[in-house]
Tab-separated table of C-alpha atoms in Angstrom:
chain	number	residue	atom	x	y	z
A	14	UNK	CA	106.472	66.313	118.646
A	15	UNK	CA	103.099	67.625	119.827
A	16	UNK	CA	101.795	68.956	116.527
A	17	UNK	CA	99.346	71.252	118.275
A	18	UNK	CA	100.361	74.633	119.632
A	19	UNK	CA	100.580	75.265	123.349
A	20	UNK	CA	97.946	77.466	124.975
A	21	UNK	CA	100.382	80.367	125.067
A	22	UNK	CA	101.177	79.927	121.377
A	23	UNK	CA	97.483	79.761	120.501
A	24	UNK	CA	97.025	83.038	122.373
A	25	UNK	CA	100.023	84.479	120.558
A	26	UNK	CA	98.563	83.404	117.226
A	27	UNK	CA	95.315	85.204	118.063
A	28	UNK	CA	97.275	88.317	119.040
A	29	UNK	CA	99.227	88.266	115.803
A	30	UNK	CA	96.095	87.808	113.706
A	31	UNK	CA	94.341	90.673	115.482
A	32	UNK	CA	97.373	92.867	114.826
A	33	UNK	CA	97.437	91.886	111.155
A	34	UNK	CA	93.729	92.633	110.711
A	35	UNK	CA	94.106	96.042	112.329
A	36	UNK	CA	97.418	97.158	110.865
A	37	UNK	CA	98.161	95.139	107.701
A	38	UNK	CA	94.766	94.587	106.077
A	39	UNK	CA	93.878	98.309	105.795
A	40	UNK	CA	97.159	99.174	104.047
A	41	UNK	CA	97.801	95.999	102.032
A	42	UNK	CA	96.904	97.617	98.710
A	43	UNK	CA	99.065	100.656	99.495
A	44	UNK	CA	102.017	98.424	100.330
A	45	UNK	CA	101.357	96.501	97.125
A	46	UNK	CA	101.502	99.591	94.893
A	47	UNK	CA	104.166	101.331	97.011
A	48	UNK	CA	102.036	104.384	97.793
A	49	UNK	CA	102.872	103.607	101.416
A	50	UNK	CA	106.555	103.467	102.344
A	51	UNK	CA	107.612	99.910	103.106
A	52	UNK	CA	110.586	101.209	105.073
A	53	UNK	CA	108.345	103.284	107.340
A	54	UNK	CA	105.943	100.376	107.811
A	55	UNK	CA	108.721	97.916	108.621
A	56	UNK	CA	110.198	100.362	111.118
A	57	UNK	CA	106.812	100.499	112.837
A	58	UNK	CA	106.852	96.699	113.029
A	59	UNK	CA	110.201	97.003	114.763
A	60	UNK	CA	108.926	99.615	117.190
A	61	UNK	CA	106.190	97.192	118.215
A	62	UNK	CA	108.625	94.314	118.695
A	63	UNK	CA	107.842	92.280	115.591
A	64	UNK	CA	111.329	92.423	114.068
A	65	UNK	CA	112.952	90.946	117.149
A	66	UNK	CA	110.698	87.993	117.921
A	67	UNK	CA	113.618	85.536	118.103
A	68	UNK	CA	116.197	88.033	119.348
A	69	UNK	CA	117.243	87.234	122.950
A	70	UNK	CA	115.855	89.573	125.596
A	71	UNK	CA	119.358	90.626	126.587
A	72	UNK	CA	119.676	92.242	123.159
A	73	UNK	CA	116.281	93.930	123.231
A	74	UNK	CA	114.202	91.227	121.575
A	75	UNK	CA	111.180	89.215	122.663
A	76	UNK	CA	113.215	86.069	123.337
A	77	UNK	CA	110.709	83.927	121.455
A	78	UNK	CA	111.332	80.777	119.458
A	79	UNK	CA	111.118	80.038	115.757
A	80	UNK	CA	107.533	78.798	115.989
A	81	UNK	CA	106.533	82.185	117.416
A	82	UNK	CA	108.076	83.843	114.371
A	83	UNK	CA	106.361	81.463	111.951
A	84	UNK	CA	103.002	82.265	113.556
A	85	UNK	CA	103.579	85.975	112.978
A	86	UNK	CA	104.576	85.493	109.340
A	87	UNK	CA	101.533	83.289	108.784
A	88	UNK	CA	99.240	85.965	110.245
A	89	UNK	CA	100.509	88.964	108.276
A	90	UNK	CA	100.767	86.939	105.061
A	91	UNK	CA	97.033	86.312	105.091
A	92	UNK	CA	96.732	89.951	104.055
A	93	UNK	CA	100.084	90.644	102.385
A	94	UNK	CA	102.426	87.755	101.607
A	95	UNK	CA	105.032	90.221	100.395
A	96	UNK	CA	105.661	91.056	104.035
A	97	UNK	CA	106.480	87.389	104.545
A	98	UNK	CA	109.281	87.679	101.982
A	99	UNK	CA	110.498	90.871	103.655
A	100	UNK	CA	110.627	89.082	106.997
A	101	UNK	CA	112.413	86.057	105.495
A	102	UNK	CA	115.382	88.179	104.444
A	103	UNK	CA	115.467	90.208	107.665
A	104	UNK	CA	115.233	87.195	109.947
A	105	UNK	CA	117.772	85.285	107.874
A	106	UNK	CA	120.300	87.903	108.982
A	107	UNK	CA	118.974	87.869	112.557
A	108	UNK	CA	119.324	84.097	112.862
A	109	UNK	CA	122.778	84.200	111.272
A	110	UNK	CA	123.965	86.584	113.985
A	111	UNK	CA	122.043	84.734	116.711
A	112	UNK	CA	123.813	81.481	115.901
A	113	UNK	CA	127.204	82.481	114.529
A	114	UNK	CA	127.810	86.081	115.562
A	115	UNK	CA	130.549	87.133	117.963
A	116	UNK	CA	129.644	88.945	121.166
A	117	UNK	CA	130.659	92.192	119.480
A	118	UNK	CA	128.465	91.506	116.440
A	119	UNK	CA	125.504	90.525	118.600
A	120	UNK	CA	125.811	93.616	120.787
A	121	UNK	CA	126.229	95.907	117.802
A	122	UNK	CA	123.540	94.608	115.469
A	123	UNK	CA	120.841	92.612	117.270
A	124	UNK	CA	119.356	95.560	119.215
A	125	UNK	CA	119.180	97.627	116.016
A	126	UNK	CA	117.628	94.768	114.047
A	127	UNK	CA	115.086	94.081	116.795
A	128	UNK	CA	113.977	97.726	116.972
A	129	UNK	CA	113.709	98.127	113.217
A	130	UNK	CA	116.386	100.804	113.172
A	131	UNK	CA	118.309	98.453	110.902
A	132	UNK	CA	116.645	96.057	108.439
A	133	UNK	CA	118.524	92.927	107.421
A	134	UNK	CA	119.038	91.680	103.861
A	135	UNK	CA	120.620	88.478	102.557
A	136	UNK	CA	122.908	89.274	99.608
A	137	UNK	CA	123.690	85.804	98.295
A	138	UNK	CA	122.390	85.428	94.729
A	139	UNK	CA	124.177	86.575	91.574
A	140	UNK	CA	123.269	86.391	87.892
A	141	UNK	CA	125.219	83.135	87.520
A	142	UNK	CA	124.782	81.954	91.098
A	143	UNK	CA	121.171	81.316	92.023
A	144	UNK	CA	120.392	77.822	93.238
A	145	UNK	CA	124.098	77.127	92.664
A	146	UNK	CA	125.102	79.808	95.153
A	147	UNK	CA	128.604	78.352	95.527
A	148	UNK	CA	129.342	79.794	92.061
A	149	UNK	CA	129.471	83.350	93.444
A	150	UNK	CA	131.974	85.700	91.816
A	151	UNK	CA	131.906	88.495	94.411
A	152	UNK	CA	135.304	88.663	96.136
A	153	UNK	CA	136.903	90.033	99.288
A	154	UNK	CA	140.466	90.225	97.973
A	155	UNK	CA	142.697	92.618	99.880
A	156	UNK	CA	140.024	93.426	102.426
A	157	UNK	CA	137.776	95.052	99.816
A	158	UNK	CA	134.400	93.717	98.687
A	159	UNK	CA	133.847	93.681	94.924
A	160	UNK	CA	130.908	92.287	92.998
A	161	UNK	CA	127.219	92.528	92.206
A	162	UNK	CA	124.348	90.737	93.874
A	163	UNK	CA	120.865	90.273	92.465
A	164	UNK	CA	117.467	89.344	93.920
A	165	UNK	CA	118.406	91.041	97.191
A	166	UNK	CA	115.147	91.219	99.130
A	167	UNK	CA	115.046	94.400	101.264
A	168	UNK	CA	117.922	95.839	99.235
A	169	UNK	CA	116.645	99.421	99.144
A	170	UNK	CA	115.550	99.487	102.797
A	171	UNK	CA	118.399	97.488	104.333
A	172	UNK	CA	120.805	98.767	106.927
A	173	UNK	CA	122.800	95.550	107.102
A	174	UNK	CA	123.708	93.089	104.362
A	175	UNK	CA	124.923	89.545	104.908
A	176	UNK	CA	127.074	89.053	101.804
A	177	UNK	CA	128.348	85.752	100.460
A	178	UNK	CA	131.717	86.248	98.771
A	179	UNK	CA	134.609	84.236	97.403
A	180	UNK	CA	138.079	84.073	98.901
A	181	UNK	CA	141.228	82.352	97.661
A	182	UNK	CA	140.330	79.255	99.663
A	183	UNK	CA	136.541	79.113	99.394
A	184	UNK	CA	133.602	81.304	100.405
A	185	UNK	CA	132.804	83.417	103.431
A	186	UNK	CA	130.038	85.649	104.781
A	187	UNK	CA	130.561	89.306	105.589
A	188	UNK	CA	128.296	91.681	107.495
A	189	UNK	CA	128.202	94.962	105.603
A	190	UNK	CA	126.725	98.156	107.033
A	191	UNK	CA	125.009	100.016	104.200
A	192	UNK	CA	124.917	103.425	105.897
A	193	UNK	CA	125.940	106.312	103.613
A	194	UNK	CA	128.723	104.526	101.766
A	195	UNK	CA	129.299	105.426	98.112
A	196	UNK	CA	131.018	102.095	97.513
A	197	UNK	CA	127.603	100.419	97.834
A	198	UNK	CA	125.052	101.073	95.101
A	199	UNK	CA	121.489	99.791	95.274
A	200	UNK	CA	119.522	99.496	92.044
A	201	UNK	CA	115.890	100.400	91.518
A	202	UNK	CA	113.153	98.258	93.021
A	203	UNK	CA	112.349	95.480	90.560
A	204	UNK	CA	108.813	95.028	89.246
A	205	UNK	CA	107.578	91.510	90.016
A	206	UNK	CA	104.636	89.254	89.212
A	207	UNK	CA	103.742	88.963	92.883
A	208	UNK	CA	104.901	89.696	96.425
A	209	UNK	CA	105.114	93.264	95.160
A	210	UNK	CA	105.235	94.942	98.558
A	211	UNK	CA	108.630	93.311	99.144
A	212	UNK	CA	111.405	95.338	97.533
A	213	UNK	CA	113.937	93.403	95.477
A	214	UNK	CA	117.108	94.969	94.133
A	215	UNK	CA	120.500	94.558	92.548
A	216	UNK	CA	123.271	95.648	94.916
A	217	UNK	CA	126.835	96.329	93.796
A	218	UNK	CA	129.944	96.650	95.932
A	219	UNK	CA	132.817	98.640	94.438
A	220	UNK	CA	135.967	98.165	96.521
A	221	UNK	CA	133.971	98.439	99.719
A	222	UNK	CA	136.431	98.417	102.597
A	223	UNK	CA	135.492	95.701	105.051
A	224	UNK	CA	135.572	96.315	108.784
A	225	UNK	CA	137.722	94.124	110.988
A	226	UNK	CA	134.627	92.638	112.638
A	227	UNK	CA	132.708	92.039	109.398
A	228	UNK	CA	133.582	88.349	109.046
A	229	UNK	CA	130.980	86.027	110.551
A	230	UNK	CA	130.881	82.240	110.944
A	231	UNK	CA	134.595	81.927	110.223
A	232	UNK	CA	135.355	78.323	109.335
A	233	UNK	CA	131.629	77.500	109.493
A	234	UNK	CA	130.374	79.104	106.299
A	235	UNK	CA	128.652	75.961	105.018
A	236	UNK	CA	126.718	75.507	108.262
A	237	UNK	CA	125.816	79.194	108.370
A	238	UNK	CA	124.575	79.170	104.778
A	239	UNK	CA	122.517	76.079	105.432
A	240	UNK	CA	120.938	77.724	108.466
A	241	UNK	CA	119.966	81.002	106.811
A	242	UNK	CA	118.682	79.317	103.663
A	243	UNK	CA	116.526	76.898	105.620
A	244	UNK	CA	115.241	79.631	107.922
A	245	UNK	CA	114.200	81.606	104.841
A	246	UNK	CA	112.550	78.510	103.344
A	247	UNK	CA	110.388	77.920	106.405
A	248	UNK	CA	109.413	81.579	106.609
A	249	UNK	CA	108.440	81.413	102.929
A	250	UNK	CA	106.480	78.276	103.801
A	251	UNK	CA	104.685	80.205	106.544
A	252	UNK	CA	103.901	82.997	104.081
A	253	UNK	CA	102.455	80.337	101.766
A	254	UNK	CA	100.287	79.039	104.598
A	255	UNK	CA	98.992	82.577	105.047
A	256	UNK	CA	98.051	82.676	101.360
A	257	UNK	CA	96.368	79.270	101.682
A	258	UNK	CA	94.292	80.437	104.639
A	259	UNK	CA	93.292	83.599	102.796
A	260	UNK	CA	92.218	81.603	99.735
A	261	UNK	CA	90.115	79.227	101.830
A	262	UNK	CA	88.543	82.018	103.864
A	263	UNK	CA	87.494	84.077	100.841
A	264	UNK	CA	86.270	80.988	98.982
A	265	UNK	CA	84.136	79.764	101.879
A	266	UNK	CA	82.681	83.220	102.546
A	267	UNK	CA	81.766	83.682	98.889
A	268	UNK	CA	80.204	80.225	98.736
A	269	UNK	CA	78.065	81.004	101.779
A	270	UNK	CA	76.717	84.264	100.345
A	271	UNK	CA	76.663	83.909	96.546
A	272	UNK	CA	73.351	82.714	95.061
A	273	UNK	CA	72.837	81.047	91.698
A	274	UNK	CA	69.808	79.147	90.421
A	275	UNK	CA	67.880	79.934	93.575
A	276	UNK	CA	70.381	78.652	96.130
A	277	UNK	CA	73.718	79.406	97.735
A	278	UNK	CA	76.567	78.042	95.647
A	279	UNK	CA	77.797	76.297	98.805
A	280	UNK	CA	74.941	73.857	98.212
A	281	UNK	CA	76.474	72.614	94.986
A	282	UNK	CA	78.517	69.474	95.519
A	283	UNK	CA	81.204	70.656	93.108
A	284	UNK	CA	81.904	73.659	95.340
A	285	UNK	CA	81.667	71.571	98.507
A	286	UNK	CA	84.307	69.143	97.295
A	287	UNK	CA	86.651	71.979	96.348
A	288	UNK	CA	86.316	73.503	99.818
A	289	UNK	CA	86.755	70.134	101.533
A	290	UNK	CA	90.008	69.462	99.670
A	291	UNK	CA	91.219	72.988	100.387
A	292	UNK	CA	90.500	72.609	104.104
A	293	UNK	CA	92.376	69.307	104.414
A	294	UNK	CA	95.376	70.453	102.378
A	295	UNK	CA	95.548	73.755	104.271
A	296	UNK	CA	95.803	71.847	107.545
A	297	UNK	CA	98.538	69.616	106.121
A	298	UNK	CA	100.577	72.600	104.889
A	299	UNK	CA	100.197	74.349	108.230
A	300	UNK	CA	101.251	71.349	110.301
A	301	UNK	CA	104.200	70.594	108.030
A	302	UNK	CA	105.395	74.174	108.417
A	303	UNK	CA	104.970	74.082	112.205
A	304	UNK	CA	106.925	70.835	112.235
A	305	UNK	CA	109.761	72.470	110.302
A	306	UNK	CA	109.809	75.420	112.707
A	307	UNK	CA	109.936	73.034	115.667
A	308	UNK	CA	112.742	70.903	114.235
A	309	UNK	CA	115.066	73.898	113.825
A	310	UNK	CA	115.842	73.920	117.541
A	311	UNK	CA	114.421	70.628	118.819
A	312	UNK	CA	115.548	68.206	116.120
A	313	UNK	CA	118.101	70.067	113.987
A	314	UNK	CA	119.251	66.915	112.206
A	315	UNK	CA	115.853	66.908	110.447
A	316	UNK	CA	115.640	70.656	109.802
A	317	UNK	CA	117.040	70.495	106.259
A	318	UNK	CA	114.454	67.908	105.254
A	319	UNK	CA	111.561	69.581	107.053
A	320	UNK	CA	112.393	73.025	105.663
A	321	UNK	CA	112.428	71.661	102.106
A	322	UNK	CA	109.123	69.851	102.650
A	323	UNK	CA	107.492	72.957	104.096
A	324	UNK	CA	108.676	75.197	101.276
A	325	UNK	CA	107.779	72.715	98.539
A	326	UNK	CA	104.368	71.633	99.797
A	327	UNK	CA	103.033	74.885	101.242
A	328	UNK	CA	103.918	76.933	98.151
A	329	UNK	CA	102.370	74.303	95.873
A	330	UNK	CA	99.174	74.268	97.912
A	331	UNK	CA	99.127	78.077	97.864
A	332	UNK	CA	99.278	78.073	94.061
A	333	UNK	CA	96.577	75.439	93.677
A	334	UNK	CA	94.262	76.946	96.272
A	335	UNK	CA	94.593	80.506	95.038
A	336	UNK	CA	93.638	79.262	91.567
A	337	UNK	CA	90.606	77.485	93.036
A	338	UNK	CA	89.668	80.652	94.922
A	339	UNK	CA	89.726	82.688	91.714
A	340	UNK	CA	87.562	80.034	90.051
A	341	UNK	CA	85.043	79.960	92.907
A	342	UNK	CA	84.749	83.757	92.997
A	343	UNK	CA	84.494	83.948	89.214
A	344	UNK	CA	84.556	87.504	87.842
A	345	UNK	CA	85.039	88.902	91.340
A	346	UNK	CA	88.194	86.839	91.711
A	347	UNK	CA	90.001	88.396	88.764
A	348	UNK	CA	89.560	92.057	89.708
A	349	UNK	CA	92.894	93.761	90.286
A	350	UNK	CA	91.966	94.854	93.817
A	351	UNK	CA	90.726	91.403	94.802
A	352	UNK	CA	92.657	89.550	97.527
A	353	UNK	CA	92.289	86.360	95.509
A	354	UNK	CA	93.858	87.956	92.426
A	355	UNK	CA	96.844	89.041	94.516
A	356	UNK	CA	97.067	85.619	96.168
A	357	UNK	CA	97.109	84.013	92.714
A	358	UNK	CA	100.118	86.118	91.689
A	359	UNK	CA	101.881	85.882	95.042
A	360	UNK	CA	101.615	82.108	95.183
A	361	UNK	CA	103.579	81.605	91.973
A	362	UNK	CA	106.434	83.750	93.240
A	363	UNK	CA	106.458	81.743	96.467
A	364	UNK	CA	107.315	78.655	94.405
A	365	UNK	CA	110.490	80.433	93.281
A	366	UNK	CA	111.569	82.851	96.019
A	367	UNK	CA	113.887	81.473	98.730
A	368	UNK	CA	114.551	78.349	96.682
A	369	UNK	CA	112.665	76.906	93.722
A	370	UNK	CA	110.387	73.906	94.083
A	371	UNK	CA	112.823	71.893	91.983
A	372	UNK	CA	115.660	72.757	94.365
A	373	UNK	CA	113.562	71.508	97.284
A	374	UNK	CA	112.971	68.214	95.491
A	375	UNK	CA	116.706	67.802	94.938
A	376	UNK	CA	117.277	68.440	98.631
A	377	UNK	CA	114.686	65.842	99.614
A	378	UNK	CA	116.133	63.232	97.273
A	379	UNK	CA	119.567	63.882	98.786
A	380	UNK	CA	118.103	63.321	102.245
A	381	UNK	CA	116.973	59.903	101.008
A	382	UNK	CA	120.558	59.062	100.134
A	383	UNK	CA	119.937	59.103	96.397
């Protein structure tokens, strides 16, 4: 693999970053405290083509690849990593339909998902089925969906749920349209330590009647689950890279301008060594995440491993670097409206959301044949 982006991808990265600076940075605090509607903002992303980056052109998308998507998540997450989590759930559904959807499902849902008229949400986790998602208790007996899901990112803004449920012979995935159906109840947005702009909800299904075309990936549930989980991991890794870049940028800028004892603090070797380590580790996290995005389509046999590495390493670096950024900025770094304070909180959630760090280690050990 050429670990460097092509010229067109470099240009795309610049475009995404310019967009994020103009449209995400000014409203990041409002998205964080929910004084700005996330649903309205996400719909605007769709109107500008950012919810259909990997949707084929024939279905109204940009026809881009997974690296293109990762670059966008990285850019917006420099200013609001919660949007990265929002995109992970949405694009998990998009990629599920891209890969395993029937022609009818693709024609029905992909254009809506790409335009932002319908936001996707993965409804997989339950109270007793987190990392062990095969322990789900939600059922589809008699053509009716019954059960309760938790930690559903995008729950209160979703138009389409991808629901993991149990059958008599195993598990399956159903596409469930949330539009105006009393059999679907969405709980209040949960208050979280970080990634607060992303809405997270409990969703219950009470004898929801399933449509005849709701079943997706029939006979391929394991492969479909593996795909969507690993897609979400890499997107979370990209969000972590965005946090890492934000931490480094704010730390370096503060070091260049802050004076103590008659000189810029960037002249102190202790600060220099912190910034040097942050720079090297940021590059490693970025390249590992790009590698994972590349392997999805170009070397799929390594995608499971690469996705786990990206999620594990990038989120760890985000936590360590955001802590260093707070330390370098001192009192300024702990103010509630400080980007470094938010990065510090967001980074911890990124070690848990879309698969805990421990789960990634188990996956990597399994890849070693142990």
